[in-house]
């Protein structure tokens, strides 16, 4: 099982980034997917979540209206479109796959996002 995040980097406040998470080794379409982030000295927090069928999504209040989660099951890839970025969005962003009823959960290695002028 692998989850490989990409797309992080340094961006100015107000800018945009698109994160990707390439999945392999499991049946991607059967898993709910989410993005978490962890800033220095803080706990890991849920940023965005999407159901296995892609119909329902949810977001942390701090990113609602600015971030958008999506998935492409044909490519086994999860995305996070981030707009109007703020310095408080600076963190390592992690991809997560979960089948709660089976107790299965996988994590990626993370990608750094830094928002700074």
Coordinates of C-alpha atoms in Angstrom, one line a residue:
X1 CA 0.0 0.0 0.0
X2 CA 1.3 3.4 -1.0
X3 CA 0.0 7.0 -0.7
X4 CA 2.3 9.5 -2.3
X5 CA 1.5 13.2 -1.9
X6 CA 2.9 15.8 -4.2
X7 CA 2.3 19.5 -5.1
X8 CA 3.4 21.2 -1.9
X9 CA 5.8 24.1 -1.9
X10 CA 6.3 27.7 -1.0
X11 CA 3.5 30.2 -2.0
X12 CA 2.7 33.8 -1.1
X13 CA -0.4 34.7 0.9
X14 CA -3.4 34.7 -1.4
X15 CA -1.9 32.2 -3.7
X16 CA -3.0 28.7 -4.8
X17 CA -1.7 25.2 -4.7
X18 CA -3.0 21.9 -5.9
X19 CA -2.0 18.8 -3.9
X20 CA -2.2 15.3 -5.3
X21 CA -2.1 11.9 -3.6
X22 CA -1.4 8.9 -5.8
X23 CA -2.6 5.7 -4.3
X24 CA -1.6 2.1 -5.1
X25 CA -1.8 -1.3 -3.5
X26 CA -5.5 -1.2 -2.6
X27 CA -8.9 -0.7 -4.1
X28 CA -9.0 3.1 -4.1
X29 CA -12.6 3.4 -5.0
X30 CA -13.7 1.5 -1.9
X31 CA -12.1 3.9 0.5
X32 CA -13.2 7.2 2.0
X33 CA -10.3 9.7 1.5
X34 CA -9.2 12.7 3.4
X35 CA -6.5 15.3 3.8
X36 CA -5.0 16.1 7.2
X37 CA -2.4 18.7 8.1
X38 CA 0.0 19.2 11.0
X39 CA 1.6 22.5 11.8
X40 CA 4.7 22.7 14.0
X41 CA 3.8 22.3 17.7
X42 CA 0.2 21.4 16.9
X43 CA -1.9 18.3 16.6
X44 CA -2.8 16.8 13.3
X45 CA -6.2 18.0 12.1
X46 CA -8.7 17.0 9.5
X47 CA -8.8 19.4 6.6
X48 CA -11.2 17.8 4.1
X49 CA -13.0 14.5 3.6
X50 CA -14.7 12.8 0.6
X51 CA -16.8 9.6 0.6
X52 CA -15.8 6.5 -1.4
X53 CA -18.4 7.3 -4.0
X54 CA -17.3 10.9 -4.2
X55 CA -20.8 12.3 -3.5
X56 CA -20.3 13.8 -0.1
X57 CA -17.5 16.1 1.1
X58 CA -16.8 18.0 4.3
X59 CA -14.3 20.6 5.4
X60 CA -12.8 22.1 8.5
X61 CA -14.4 25.5 9.2
X62 CA -11.0 27.2 8.7
X63 CA -10.8 26.1 5.0
X64 CA -14.4 26.2 3.9
X65 CA -14.9 28.2 0.8
X66 CA -11.2 28.1 0.0
X67 CA -10.3 24.5 -0.3
X68 CA -11.8 21.8 -2.5
X69 CA -11.3 18.0 -2.3
X70 CA -11.9 15.7 -5.2
X71 CA -11.0 12.3 -6.4
X72 CA -10.4 10.5 -9.7
X73 CA -11.0 6.8 -9.2
X74 CA -9.8 5.9 -12.7
X75 CA -6.4 7.3 -11.8
X76 CA -6.5 6.3 -8.1
X77 CA -5.7 9.9 -7.2
X78 CA -7.0 12.3 -4.6
X79 CA -6.7 16.1 -5.0
X80 CA -6.9 19.1 -2.8
X81 CA -7.3 22.5 -4.5
X82 CA -6.2 25.2 -2.1
X83 CA -7.0 28.9 -2.9
X84 CA -6.6 32.2 -1.0
X85 CA -3.9 30.6 1.1
X86 CA -3.0 32.1 4.4
X87 CA 0.1 31.8 6.6
X88 CA -2.0 29.7 9.0
X89 CA -2.3 27.1 6.3
X90 CA 1.4 26.4 6.6
X91 CA 1.7 22.7 7.6
X92 CA 2.6 19.2 6.4
X93 CA -0.4 17.9 4.5
X94 CA -1.1 14.2 4.7
X95 CA -3.3 12.0 2.6
X96 CA -5.4 9.4 4.4
X97 CA -7.4 6.4 3.1
X98 CA -10.0 4.6 5.4
X99 CA -12.5 1.8 5.4
X100 CA -13.9 2.3 8.8
X101 CA -16.0 -0.8 9.0
X102 CA -13.0 -3.0 8.3
X103 CA -10.7 -1.0 10.5
X104 CA -8.3 -0.2 7.7
X105 CA -6.4 3.1 7.5
X106 CA -3.4 4.2 5.5
X107 CA -1.3 7.4 5.6
X108 CA 1.0 9.0 3.1
X109 CA 4.4 10.5 4.0
X110 CA 3.2 14.1 3.8
X111 CA 4.0 17.2 1.7
X112 CA 5.1 20.5 3.1
X113 CA 3.0 23.6 2.3
X114 CA 4.5 26.9 3.3
X115 CA 2.6 30.2 2.9
X116 CA 4.8 33.2 3.4
X117 CA 5.8 36.4 1.7

